[in-house]
mmCIF file of C-alpha atoms in Angstrom:
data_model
loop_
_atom_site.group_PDB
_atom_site.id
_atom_site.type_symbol
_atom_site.label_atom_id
_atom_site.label_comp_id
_atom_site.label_asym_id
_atom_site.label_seq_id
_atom_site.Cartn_x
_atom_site.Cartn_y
_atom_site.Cartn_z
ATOM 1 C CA UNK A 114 11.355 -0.312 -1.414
ATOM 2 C CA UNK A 115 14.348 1.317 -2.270
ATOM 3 C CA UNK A 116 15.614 3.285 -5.856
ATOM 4 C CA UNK A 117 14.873 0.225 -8.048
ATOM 5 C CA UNK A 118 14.698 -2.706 -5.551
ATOM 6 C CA UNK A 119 12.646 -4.639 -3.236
ATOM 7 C CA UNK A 120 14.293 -5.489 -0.412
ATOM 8 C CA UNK A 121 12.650 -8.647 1.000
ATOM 9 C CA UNK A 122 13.751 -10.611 4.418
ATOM 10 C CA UNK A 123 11.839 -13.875 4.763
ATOM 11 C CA UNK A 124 8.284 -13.659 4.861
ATOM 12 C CA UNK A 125 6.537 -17.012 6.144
ATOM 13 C CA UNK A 126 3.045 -17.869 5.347
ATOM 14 C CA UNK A 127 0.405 -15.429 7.002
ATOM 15 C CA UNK A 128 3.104 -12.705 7.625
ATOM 16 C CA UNK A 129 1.230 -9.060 6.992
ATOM 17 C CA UNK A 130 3.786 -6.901 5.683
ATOM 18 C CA UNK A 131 4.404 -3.546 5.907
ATOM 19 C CA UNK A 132 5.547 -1.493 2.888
ATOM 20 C CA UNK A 133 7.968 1.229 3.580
ATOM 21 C CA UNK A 134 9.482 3.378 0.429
ATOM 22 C CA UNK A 135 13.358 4.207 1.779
ATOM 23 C CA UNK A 136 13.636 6.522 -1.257
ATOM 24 C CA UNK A 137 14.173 10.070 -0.817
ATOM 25 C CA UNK A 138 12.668 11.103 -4.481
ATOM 26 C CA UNK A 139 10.576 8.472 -6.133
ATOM 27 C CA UNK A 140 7.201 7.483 -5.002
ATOM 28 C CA UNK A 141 6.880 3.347 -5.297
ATOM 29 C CA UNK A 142 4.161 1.124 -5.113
ATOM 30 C CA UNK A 143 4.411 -2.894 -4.458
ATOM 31 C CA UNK A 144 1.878 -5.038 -6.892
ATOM 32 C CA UNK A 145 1.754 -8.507 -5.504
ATOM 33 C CA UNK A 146 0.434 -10.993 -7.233
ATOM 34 C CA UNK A 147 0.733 -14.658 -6.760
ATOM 35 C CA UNK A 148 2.346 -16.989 -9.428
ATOM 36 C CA UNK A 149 -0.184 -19.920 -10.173
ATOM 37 C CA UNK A 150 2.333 -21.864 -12.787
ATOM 38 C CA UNK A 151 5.108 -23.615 -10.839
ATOM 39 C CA UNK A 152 7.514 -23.235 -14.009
ATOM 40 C CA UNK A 153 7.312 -19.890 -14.717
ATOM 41 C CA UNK A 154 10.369 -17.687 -13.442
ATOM 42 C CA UNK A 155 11.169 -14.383 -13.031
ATOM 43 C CA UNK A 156 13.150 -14.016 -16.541
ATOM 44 C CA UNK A 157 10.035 -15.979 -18.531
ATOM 45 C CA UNK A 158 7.509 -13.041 -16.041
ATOM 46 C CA UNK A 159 9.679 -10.356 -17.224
ATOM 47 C CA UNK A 160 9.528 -11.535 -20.721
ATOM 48 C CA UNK A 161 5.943 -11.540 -20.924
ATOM 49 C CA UNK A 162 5.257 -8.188 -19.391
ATOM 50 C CA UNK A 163 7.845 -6.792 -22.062
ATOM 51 C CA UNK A 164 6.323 -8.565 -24.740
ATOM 52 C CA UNK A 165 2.823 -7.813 -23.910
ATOM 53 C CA UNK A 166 1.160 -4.666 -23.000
ATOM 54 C CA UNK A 167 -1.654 -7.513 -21.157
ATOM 55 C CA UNK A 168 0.798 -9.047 -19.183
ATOM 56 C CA UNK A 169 0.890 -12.807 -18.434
ATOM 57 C CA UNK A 170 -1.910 -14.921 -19.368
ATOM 58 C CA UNK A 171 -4.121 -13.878 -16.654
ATOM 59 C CA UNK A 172 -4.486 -17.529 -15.622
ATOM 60 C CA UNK A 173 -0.693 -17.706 -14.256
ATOM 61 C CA UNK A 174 -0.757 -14.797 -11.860
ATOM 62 C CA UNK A 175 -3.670 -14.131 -9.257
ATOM 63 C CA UNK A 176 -4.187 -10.715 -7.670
ATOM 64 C CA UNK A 177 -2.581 -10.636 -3.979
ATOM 65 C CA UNK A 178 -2.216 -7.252 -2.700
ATOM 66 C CA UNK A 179 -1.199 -3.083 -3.520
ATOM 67 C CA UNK A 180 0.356 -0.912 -1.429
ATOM 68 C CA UNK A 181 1.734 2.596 -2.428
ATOM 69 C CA UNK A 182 3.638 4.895 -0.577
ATOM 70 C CA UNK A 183 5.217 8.561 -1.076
ATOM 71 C CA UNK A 184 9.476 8.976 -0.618
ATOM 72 C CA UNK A 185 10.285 8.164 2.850
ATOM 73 C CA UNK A 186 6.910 6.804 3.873
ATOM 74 C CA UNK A 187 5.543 3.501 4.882
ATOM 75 C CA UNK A 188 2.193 2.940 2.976
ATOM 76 C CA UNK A 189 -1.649 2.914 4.389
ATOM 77 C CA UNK A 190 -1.978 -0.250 3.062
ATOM 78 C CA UNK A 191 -0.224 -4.184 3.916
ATOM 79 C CA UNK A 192 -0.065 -7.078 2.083
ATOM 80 C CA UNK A 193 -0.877 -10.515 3.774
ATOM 81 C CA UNK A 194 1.026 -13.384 1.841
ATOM 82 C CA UNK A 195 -0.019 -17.353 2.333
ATOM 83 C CA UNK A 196 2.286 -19.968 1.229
ATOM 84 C CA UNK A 197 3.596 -19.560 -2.523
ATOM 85 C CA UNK A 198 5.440 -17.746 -4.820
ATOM 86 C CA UNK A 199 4.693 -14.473 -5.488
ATOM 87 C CA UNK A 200 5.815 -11.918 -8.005
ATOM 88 C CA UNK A 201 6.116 -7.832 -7.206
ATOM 89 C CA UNK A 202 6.693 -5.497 -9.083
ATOM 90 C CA UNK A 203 6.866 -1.411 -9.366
ATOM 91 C CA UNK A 204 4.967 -0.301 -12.427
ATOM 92 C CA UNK A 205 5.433 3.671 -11.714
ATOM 93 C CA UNK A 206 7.272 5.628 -14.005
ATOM 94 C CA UNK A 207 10.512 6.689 -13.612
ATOM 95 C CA UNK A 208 10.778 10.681 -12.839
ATOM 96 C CA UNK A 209 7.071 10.850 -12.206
ATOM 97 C CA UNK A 210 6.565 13.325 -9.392
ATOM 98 C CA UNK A 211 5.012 11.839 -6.825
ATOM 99 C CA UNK A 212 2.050 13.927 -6.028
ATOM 100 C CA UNK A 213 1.515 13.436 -9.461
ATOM 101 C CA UNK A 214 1.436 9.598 -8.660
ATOM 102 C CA UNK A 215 -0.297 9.816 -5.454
ATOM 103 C CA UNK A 216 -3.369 11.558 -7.024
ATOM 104 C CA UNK A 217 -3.024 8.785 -10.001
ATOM 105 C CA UNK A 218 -3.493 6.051 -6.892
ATOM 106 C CA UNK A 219 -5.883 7.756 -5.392
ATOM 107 C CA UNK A 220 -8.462 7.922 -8.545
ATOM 108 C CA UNK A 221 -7.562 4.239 -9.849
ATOM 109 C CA UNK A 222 -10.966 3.043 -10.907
ATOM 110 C CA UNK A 223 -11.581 6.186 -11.768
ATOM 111 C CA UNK A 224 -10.947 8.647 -14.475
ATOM 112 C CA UNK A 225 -7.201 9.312 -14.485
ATOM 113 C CA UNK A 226 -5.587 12.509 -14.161
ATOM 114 C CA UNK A 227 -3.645 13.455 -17.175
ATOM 115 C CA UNK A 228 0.015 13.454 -17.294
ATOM 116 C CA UNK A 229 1.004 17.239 -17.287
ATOM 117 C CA UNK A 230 2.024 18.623 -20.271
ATOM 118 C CA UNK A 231 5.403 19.470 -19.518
ATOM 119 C CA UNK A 232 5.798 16.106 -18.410
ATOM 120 C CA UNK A 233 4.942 14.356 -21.123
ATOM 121 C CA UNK A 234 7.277 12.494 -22.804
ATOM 122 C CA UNK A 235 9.751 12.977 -20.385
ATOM 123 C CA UNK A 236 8.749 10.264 -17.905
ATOM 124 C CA UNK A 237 10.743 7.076 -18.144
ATOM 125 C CA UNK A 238 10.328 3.641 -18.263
ATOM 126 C CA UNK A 239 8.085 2.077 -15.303
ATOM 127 C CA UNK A 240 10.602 1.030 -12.478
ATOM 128 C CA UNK A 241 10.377 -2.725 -12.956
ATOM 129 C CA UNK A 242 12.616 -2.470 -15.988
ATOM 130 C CA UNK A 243 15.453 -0.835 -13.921
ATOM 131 C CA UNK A 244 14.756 -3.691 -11.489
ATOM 132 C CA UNK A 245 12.227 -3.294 -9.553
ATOM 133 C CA UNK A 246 10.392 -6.601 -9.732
ATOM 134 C CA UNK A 247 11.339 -9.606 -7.833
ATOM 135 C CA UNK A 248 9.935 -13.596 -7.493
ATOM 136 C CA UNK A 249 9.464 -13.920 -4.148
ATOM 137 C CA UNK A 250 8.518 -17.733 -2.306
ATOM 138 C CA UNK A 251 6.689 -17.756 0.813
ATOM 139 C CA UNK A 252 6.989 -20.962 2.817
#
């Protein structure tokens, strides 16, 4: 992950990867989910999370992995990808601090920590609109 890319070399079927945030400032996380509807692409998937707060219809896009990791750090967690294509994306905000972030991760699930009060409103947009989502196709 980089400041607001992925950067993805091949990745065959069964590869494990390992998520490593190159950023100096912004935590990132990598949602991976797998794209059931062999039409879709990445414009009509960036349409529909605009358009929705929901997302896609839930049927064209199958849970496939998380990992997070802090500036300069590569994540606890990997992400094993079979053969298909795959869509990831970066739903942290922009300018969020990153402990801030980390301790959101942490309590997913749970009850989430509130955004501080001198943060709010100044947060920006989640890092997949700057372009931090990407259609990926494992063979």
């Amino acid at each position: 992950a980089v400041d607001y890319a992925f950067e993805v070399d091949g990745i065959s079927a069964g590869d494990t990867v390992e998520f490593v945030n190159d950023s100096e400032k912004e935590a990132h996380e990598m949602v991976a989910m797998r794209v059931t509807d062999d039409s879709a692409t990445l414009e009509d998937l960036q349409q529909m999370l605009l358009e929705s707060s929901e997302g896609p219809p839930a049927d064209m896009l199958e849970e496939a992995g998380f990992a997070f990791a802090l500036p300069g750090e590569t994540a606890e967690q990997t992400v094993t990808f079979e053969q298909g294509r795959y869509l990831v994306v970066c739903f942290i905000p922009q300018g969020a601090p990153p402990d801030m972030v980390a301790e959101m991760i942490e309590s997913a699930g749970s009850e989430e920590p509130e955004v501080p009060s001198e943060l709010q409103g100044e947060l920006g947009p989640p890092h997949a609109l700057a372009g931090m989502i990407d259609l990926i196709e494992v063979e």
